Amino acid sequence: MGCDGGTIPKRHELVKGPKKVEQVDKNAALAARWNYCAISQRPLRKPIVACELGRLYNKDAVIEYLLDTSPEKCIIETAMHIKNLKDVKQLNLTDNPTWMGDKANTKGDKYEDLQRAAFICPVVGLEMNGRQKFCYLHACGCVFSERAMKEIKTEVCHKCGESFNEDDVIVLNGSKEEMADLQRKMEERKLKAKLLKKARKSKTTETVVKSALTEEISGPSSQKPKEKKATIGKMLNGYSSSTSTAKSSSKSTPSGKASKLATGITKRSHTETGEKSEAYKSIFTSHSSAKRAREEKPNWITHTAYYY
């Protein structure tokens, strides 16, 4: 132990207690989220984009990440939901006039204030350094502070004048609860876009079919427009109307009559009904034309391969 020269050891020097949990510096964490790209970890430079979860990226870093299709590609957790450039929105930021950037500290002998930011709110003038909540509009990409959105409540953008809804407001670098809410909104927005795309496709196919039918009908015939619409509707309904009439007649009439009506409505060919033609039946030996009469049958004595 020693204790030479009259040194007296203290308790914390002799007894080892539990290790303290290392705490992350809040200022450094805010600077990393608001001043650096979430993919490349490089300083944010214009053009800057943001995803629907509120994370900030450099646009060139997003493009490089999407173009990289090699098997050695590093899958980044903060960009797994980005599949194309439609999943991000370019931000319309307002520059801070007092921001000097790297020019202010070229020699490295000056104090670098982490509270200063390169962008500000165009309405209130707050710096976008993470101390105050900021959000952007998904419709136009303009960025405002949450204080400005609460103080001046409008349905039109303060900067460009484009209209927006409450669902278009996306919080930048929000908390875990806000991120979960934005995740739910993102999934709902994508599902709505898929449904709209399917509806547009069905409408386009219907218009193409109707235009083709109108061209066929309006060519040689001299029908009135009302009669043309009726014929187009009949041709489009087709099979559905025939089946519905067959079902209604089968309920109202006995089984025998219903079968006759059904066969009378739709005329089917031999192949659909299952009946075979005489030419088809004559191919097989079981047909009457293949059977020999008694006079043609050979005697058992003269029954050889060369009889006929």
Tab-separated table of C-alpha atoms in Angstrom:
chain	number	residue	atom	x	y	z
A	1	MET	CA	0.000	0.000	0.000
A	2	GLY	CA	2.764	2.420	0.768
A	3	CYS	CA	1.562	5.491	2.714
A	4	ASP	CA	5.143	6.724	2.601
A	5	GLY	CA	5.724	10.320	3.555
A	6	GLY	CA	2.496	10.569	5.559
A	7	THR	CA	0.061	10.192	2.665
A	8	ILE	CA	-3.472	9.212	3.693
A	9	PRO	CA	-5.555	7.452	1.003
A	10	LYS	CA	-9.239	8.321	0.686
A	11	ARG	CA	-12.138	5.909	0.428
A	12	HIS	CA	-12.885	6.476	-3.280
A	13	GLU	CA	-9.252	5.646	-4.045
A	14	LEU	CA	-9.416	2.284	-2.276
A	15	VAL	CA	-13.036	1.151	-2.934
A	16	LYS	CA	-14.161	0.904	-6.543
A	17	GLY	CA	-17.841	1.729	-6.952
A	18	PRO	CA	-20.173	1.284	-9.973
A	19	LYS	CA	-19.187	3.026	-13.181
A	20	LYS	CA	-21.126	6.129	-14.095
A	21	VAL	CA	-23.166	6.075	-17.274
A	22	GLU	CA	-21.668	8.342	-19.872
A	23	GLN	CA	-24.058	11.109	-20.856
A	24	VAL	CA	-24.125	12.576	-24.321
A	25	ASP	CA	-23.543	16.278	-24.579
A	26	LYS	CA	-26.861	17.886	-25.579
A	27	ASN	CA	-25.224	20.699	-27.521
A	28	ALA	CA	-23.143	18.243	-29.552
A	29	ALA	CA	-26.208	16.048	-30.226
A	30	LEU	CA	-28.220	19.047	-31.448
A	31	ALA	CA	-25.378	20.202	-33.656
A	32	ALA	CA	-25.056	16.721	-35.191
A	33	ARG	CA	-28.776	16.541	-36.028
A	34	TRP	CA	-29.240	20.094	-37.322
A	35	ASN	CA	-25.901	20.842	-39.001
A	36	TYR	CA	-24.911	17.507	-40.560
A	37	CYS	CA	-26.400	15.168	-43.166
A	38	ALA	CA	-28.096	12.038	-41.785
A	39	ILE	CA	-26.503	9.830	-44.497
A	40	SER	CA	-22.998	11.126	-45.177
A	41	GLN	CA	-22.436	12.906	-41.804
A	42	ARG	CA	-21.071	15.881	-43.727
A	43	PRO	CA	-22.064	19.518	-43.081
A	44	LEU	CA	-25.385	20.476	-44.631
A	45	ARG	CA	-25.039	22.421	-47.877
A	46	LYS	CA	-27.712	23.610	-50.278
A	47	PRO	CA	-29.659	21.967	-51.859
A	48	ILE	CA	-30.987	20.389	-48.650
A	49	VAL	CA	-33.842	17.877	-48.631
A	50	ALA	CA	-35.948	16.364	-45.863
A	51	CYS	CA	-37.843	13.076	-45.684
A	52	GLU	CA	-41.383	12.589	-44.412
A	53	LEU	CA	-39.970	11.686	-40.975
A	54	GLY	CA	-38.271	15.088	-40.616
A	55	ARG	CA	-34.618	14.110	-41.115
A	56	LEU	CA	-32.252	16.431	-42.994
A	57	TYR	CA	-30.039	15.290	-45.888
A	58	ASN	CA	-27.793	16.719	-48.571
A	59	LYS	CA	-29.444	16.106	-51.936
A	60	ASP	CA	-26.245	14.844	-53.553
A	61	ALA	CA	-25.790	12.312	-50.721
A	62	VAL	CA	-29.339	10.990	-51.297
A	63	ILE	CA	-28.720	10.641	-55.036
A	64	GLU	CA	-25.443	8.779	-54.455
A	65	TYR	CA	-27.156	6.483	-51.949
A	66	LEU	CA	-29.964	5.644	-54.410
A	67	LEU	CA	-27.601	5.072	-57.344
A	68	ASP	CA	-25.365	2.710	-55.382
A	69	THR	CA	-26.599	-0.805	-56.270
A	70	SER	CA	-23.420	-2.725	-55.427
A	71	PRO	CA	-23.616	-5.698	-53.018
A	72	GLU	CA	-21.161	-3.897	-50.718
A	73	LYS	CA	-23.649	-1.050	-50.209
A	74	CYS	CA	-23.973	-0.011	-46.573
A	75	ILE	CA	-27.664	0.087	-45.615
A	76	ILE	CA	-28.197	3.141	-43.422
A	77	GLU	CA	-30.998	2.939	-40.888
A	78	THR	CA	-31.946	6.610	-41.251
A	79	ALA	CA	-32.500	6.186	-45.026
A	80	MET	CA	-34.137	2.751	-45.312
A	81	HIS	CA	-37.540	4.282	-46.144
A	82	ILE	CA	-36.143	6.350	-49.047
A	83	LYS	CA	-36.681	4.433	-52.302
A	84	ASN	CA	-36.573	7.326	-54.799
A	85	LEU	CA	-36.407	11.116	-54.926
A	86	LYS	CA	-40.198	11.342	-54.522
A	87	ASP	CA	-39.760	10.273	-50.897
A	88	VAL	CA	-37.860	13.484	-50.072
A	89	LYS	CA	-38.740	17.162	-50.449
A	90	GLN	CA	-36.322	19.966	-51.282
A	91	LEU	CA	-36.470	22.636	-48.581
A	92	ASN	CA	-36.944	26.343	-49.234
A	93	LEU	CA	-34.701	27.739	-46.476
A	94	THR	CA	-34.095	31.349	-45.417
A	95	ASP	CA	-30.430	32.303	-44.958
A	96	ASN	CA	-29.206	33.894	-41.737
A	97	PRO	CA	-27.640	37.299	-42.622
A	98	THR	CA	-25.323	37.227	-39.582
A	99	TRP	CA	-23.949	33.757	-40.367
A	100	MET	CA	-20.300	33.834	-41.375
A	101	GLY	CA	-19.723	30.080	-41.580
A	102	ASP	CA	-16.161	28.819	-42.005
A	103	LYS	CA	-14.926	32.317	-42.917
A	104	ALA	CA	-15.258	33.567	-39.336
A	105	ASN	CA	-12.724	31.106	-37.914
A	106	THR	CA	-10.134	30.501	-40.610
A	107	LYS	CA	-7.161	30.398	-38.226
A	108	GLY	CA	-8.904	28.347	-35.526
A	109	ASP	CA	-8.145	30.831	-32.778
A	110	LYS	CA	-11.716	32.055	-32.235
A	111	TYR	CA	-14.566	30.638	-30.195
A	112	GLU	CA	-17.062	28.735	-32.327
A	113	ASP	CA	-20.589	29.238	-31.022
A	114	LEU	CA	-22.674	26.090	-31.564
A	115	GLN	CA	-25.884	28.052	-30.982
A	116	ARG	CA	-25.476	29.971	-34.235
A	117	ALA	CA	-27.222	28.555	-37.293
A	118	ALA	CA	-27.039	29.140	-41.034
A	119	PHE	CA	-30.824	29.408	-41.462
A	120	ILE	CA	-33.601	31.293	-39.675
A	121	CYS	CA	-37.385	31.461	-39.607
A	122	PRO	CA	-38.560	34.072	-42.149
A	123	VAL	CA	-41.508	35.142	-39.938
A	124	VAL	CA	-40.134	35.333	-36.372
A	125	GLY	CA	-36.372	35.359	-37.054
A	126	LEU	CA	-35.442	32.425	-34.781
A	127	GLU	CA	-32.283	30.543	-35.677
A	128	MET	CA	-32.698	26.920	-36.770
A	129	ASN	CA	-30.249	25.442	-34.227
A	130	GLY	CA	-32.483	22.860	-32.514
A	131	ARG	CA	-33.361	24.977	-29.494
A	132	GLN	CA	-36.723	25.823	-31.053
A	133	LYS	CA	-38.948	23.436	-32.992
A	134	PHE	CA	-39.020	23.902	-36.747
A	135	CYS	CA	-41.290	22.336	-39.376
A	136	TYR	CA	-41.683	22.358	-43.134
A	137	LEU	CA	-44.701	22.190	-45.437
A	138	HIS	CA	-44.869	19.066	-47.588
A	139	ALA	CA	-46.759	20.956	-50.295
A	140	CYS	CA	-44.120	23.613	-51.049
A	141	GLY	CA	-41.064	22.819	-48.862
A	142	CYS	CA	-40.932	26.160	-46.999
A	143	VAL	CA	-39.488	26.000	-43.461
A	144	PHE	CA	-40.931	27.879	-40.466
A	145	SER	CA	-40.619	27.762	-36.701
A	146	GLU	CA	-43.417	26.195	-34.674
A	147	ARG	CA	-43.898	29.508	-32.838
A	148	ALA	CA	-44.660	31.274	-36.134
A	149	MET	CA	-47.182	28.582	-37.120
A	150	LYS	CA	-48.974	28.940	-33.781
A	151	GLU	CA	-48.968	32.738	-33.611
A	152	ILE	CA	-50.115	33.290	-37.203
A	153	LYS	CA	-52.675	30.597	-38.005
A	154	THR	CA	-53.421	30.522	-41.731
A	155	GLU	CA	-54.075	27.929	-44.405
A	156	VAL	CA	-51.688	29.650	-46.821
A	157	CYS	CA	-47.875	29.536	-46.754
A	158	HIS	CA	-46.284	32.697	-45.274
A	159	LYS	CA	-43.486	32.684	-47.852
A	160	CYS	CA	-44.826	31.450	-51.216
A	161	GLY	CA	-48.606	31.724	-50.700
A	162	GLU	CA	-49.433	28.080	-51.497
A	163	SER	CA	-52.324	26.489	-49.595
A	164	PHE	CA	-51.728	23.544	-47.240
A	165	ASN	CA	-53.495	21.283	-44.723
A	166	GLU	CA	-52.604	20.247	-41.191
A	167	ASP	CA	-51.317	16.893	-42.485
A	168	ASP	CA	-48.777	18.732	-44.684
A	169	VAL	CA	-46.941	20.133	-41.636
A	170	ILE	CA	-43.929	17.895	-40.844
A	171	VAL	CA	-41.772	18.518	-37.765
A	172	LEU	CA	-38.002	18.545	-38.361
A	173	ASN	CA	-35.902	16.308	-36.071
A	174	GLY	CA	-38.819	15.625	-33.737
A	175	SER	CA	-39.041	13.402	-30.666
A	176	LYS	CA	-39.793	9.664	-30.693
A	177	GLU	CA	-43.543	10.234	-30.296
A	178	GLU	CA	-43.571	12.756	-33.134
A	179	MET	CA	-41.542	10.380	-35.324
A	180	ALA	CA	-44.075	7.580	-34.709
A	181	ASP	CA	-46.920	9.923	-35.673
A	182	LEU	CA	-45.080	10.969	-38.840
A	183	GLN	CA	-44.461	7.305	-39.699
A	184	ARG	CA	-48.196	6.602	-39.494
A	185	LYS	CA	-49.013	9.634	-41.654
A	186	MET	CA	-46.411	8.589	-44.224
A	187	GLU	CA	-47.919	5.105	-44.572
A	188	GLU	CA	-51.433	6.563	-44.903
A	189	ARG	CA	-50.232	9.007	-47.572
A	190	LYS	CA	-48.567	6.244	-49.597
A	191	LEU	CA	-51.665	4.022	-49.381
A	192	LYS	CA	-53.879	6.903	-50.542
A	193	ALA	CA	-51.543	7.560	-53.485
A	194	LYS	CA	-51.736	3.885	-54.547
A	195	LEU	CA	-55.543	3.913	-54.446
A	196	LEU	CA	-55.693	7.116	-56.502
A	197	LYS	CA	-53.334	5.604	-59.083
A	198	LYS	CA	-55.540	2.513	-59.437
A	199	ALA	CA	-58.670	4.664	-59.771
A	200	ARG	CA	-57.037	6.753	-62.522
A	201	LYS	CA	-56.006	3.610	-64.422
A	202	SER	CA	-59.548	2.196	-64.297
A	203	LYS	CA	-60.986	5.521	-65.490
A	204	THR	CA	-58.568	5.696	-68.416
A	205	THR	CA	-59.423	2.138	-69.522
A	206	GLU	CA	-63.155	2.920	-69.372
A	207	THR	CA	-62.730	6.071	-71.453
A	208	VAL	CA	-60.648	4.203	-74.053
A	209	VAL	CA	-63.259	1.430	-74.346
A	210	LYS	CA	-66.125	3.910	-74.631
A	211	SER	CA	-64.313	5.969	-77.274
A	212	ALA	CA	-63.587	2.820	-79.306
A	213	LEU	CA	-67.214	1.714	-79.101
A	214	THR	CA	-68.499	5.138	-80.103
A	215	GLU	CA	-66.202	5.128	-83.139
A	216	GLU	CA	-67.491	1.702	-84.190
A	217	ILE	CA	-71.136	2.641	-83.705
A	218	SER	CA	-71.016	6.179	-85.128
A	219	GLY	CA	-69.382	5.020	-88.391
A	220	PRO	CA	-72.010	3.477	-90.741
A	221	SER	CA	-75.119	3.845	-88.574
A	222	SER	CA	-77.407	6.868	-88.348
A	223	GLN	CA	-78.559	6.557	-84.746
A	224	LYS	CA	-79.485	9.372	-82.427
A	225	PRO	CA	-77.106	10.217	-79.532
A	226	LYS	CA	-79.487	8.753	-76.946
A	227	GLU	CA	-79.746	5.490	-78.874
A	228	LYS	CA	-75.947	5.361	-79.209
A	229	LYS	CA	-75.514	5.730	-75.446
A	230	ALA	CA	-78.013	2.922	-74.864
A	231	THR	CA	-76.185	0.584	-77.246
A	232	ILE	CA	-72.831	1.392	-75.651
A	233	GLY	CA	-74.258	0.622	-72.210
A	234	LYS	CA	-75.630	-2.697	-73.439
A	235	MET	CA	-72.290	-3.669	-74.956
A	236	LEU	CA	-70.401	-2.722	-71.791
A	237	ASN	CA	-72.780	-4.557	-69.469
A	238	GLY	CA	-72.968	-7.634	-71.742
A	239	TYR	CA	-72.439	-10.741	-69.761
A	240	SER	CA	-73.475	-9.280	-66.384
A	241	SER	CA	-76.977	-8.395	-67.614
A	242	SER	CA	-77.502	-11.811	-69.204
A	243	THR	CA	-76.454	-13.652	-66.073
A	244	SER	CA	-78.679	-11.490	-63.874
A	245	THR	CA	-81.729	-12.129	-66.092
A	246	ALA	CA	-81.001	-15.857	-66.102
A	247	LYS	CA	-80.852	-15.909	-62.298
A	248	SER	CA	-84.098	-13.935	-61.913
A	249	SER	CA	-85.945	-16.155	-64.403
A	250	SER	CA	-84.708	-19.311	-62.657
A	251	LYS	CA	-86.173	-18.081	-59.364
A	252	SER	CA	-89.574	-17.128	-60.830
A	253	THR	CA	-90.086	-20.188	-63.118
A	254	PRO	CA	-89.727	-23.965	-62.565
A	255	SER	CA	-86.430	-25.691	-63.134
A	256	GLY	CA	-87.293	-27.044	-66.603
A	257	LYS	CA	-88.469	-23.721	-67.976
A	258	ALA	CA	-85.532	-21.882	-66.436
A	259	SER	CA	-83.073	-24.123	-68.250
A	260	LYS	CA	-84.850	-23.503	-71.567
A	261	LEU	CA	-84.800	-19.750	-71.012
A	262	ALA	CA	-81.114	-19.793	-70.127
A	263	THR	CA	-80.270	-21.776	-73.263
A	264	GLY	CA	-82.438	-19.469	-75.338
A	265	ILE	CA	-80.708	-16.322	-74.075
A	266	THR	CA	-77.151	-17.429	-74.885
A	267	LYS	CA	-76.538	-19.535	-77.990
A	268	ARG	CA	-73.511	-21.707	-77.478
A	269	SER	CA	-71.432	-23.661	-79.973
A	270	HIS	CA	-70.851	-27.424	-79.948
A	271	THR	CA	-67.493	-27.038	-78.224
A	272	GLU	CA	-68.975	-24.998	-75.335
A	273	THR	CA	-71.940	-27.370	-74.787
A	274	GLY	CA	-69.770	-30.480	-75.001
A	275	GLU	CA	-71.617	-32.065	-78.004
A	276	LYS	CA	-69.378	-33.529	-80.763
A	277	SER	CA	-70.030	-33.194	-84.484
A	278	GLU	CA	-70.493	-36.174	-86.816
A	279	ALA	CA	-67.186	-35.505	-88.585
A	280	TYR	CA	-65.399	-35.671	-85.244
A	281	LYS	CA	-67.209	-38.916	-84.256
A	282	SER	CA	-66.372	-40.642	-87.565
A	283	ILE	CA	-62.669	-40.648	-86.658
A	284	PHE	CA	-63.133	-43.336	-83.999
A	285	THR	CA	-63.852	-47.063	-84.568
A	286	SER	CA	-66.887	-46.944	-82.313
A	287	HIS	CA	-68.771	-44.887	-84.913
A	288	SER	CA	-71.481	-46.542	-87.028
A	289	SER	CA	-69.578	-45.855	-90.269
A	290	ALA	CA	-66.604	-47.863	-88.987
A	291	LYS	CA	-68.685	-50.941	-88.141
A	292	ARG	CA	-68.913	-53.638	-90.871
A	293	ALA	CA	-72.022	-55.406	-91.936
A	294	ARG	CA	-72.444	-59.181	-91.647
A	295	GLU	CA	-71.836	-59.708	-95.365
A	296	GLU	CA	-68.489	-57.917	-95.120
A	297	LYS	CA	-67.292	-59.979	-92.201
A	298	PRO	CA	-64.808	-62.694	-93.316
A	299	ASN	CA	-65.175	-66.423	-92.721
A	300	TRP	CA	-62.963	-67.933	-90.110
A	301	ILE	CA	-61.228	-69.994	-92.776
A	302	THR	CA	-60.470	-67.125	-95.148
A	303	HIS	CA	-59.666	-64.638	-92.319
A	304	THR	CA	-56.214	-63.498	-93.298
A	305	ALA	CA	-54.435	-60.164	-93.487
A	306	TYR	CA	-54.738	-60.215	-97.355
A	307	TYR	CA	-58.484	-60.857	-97.528
A	308	TYR	CA	-59.359	-57.268	-98.456
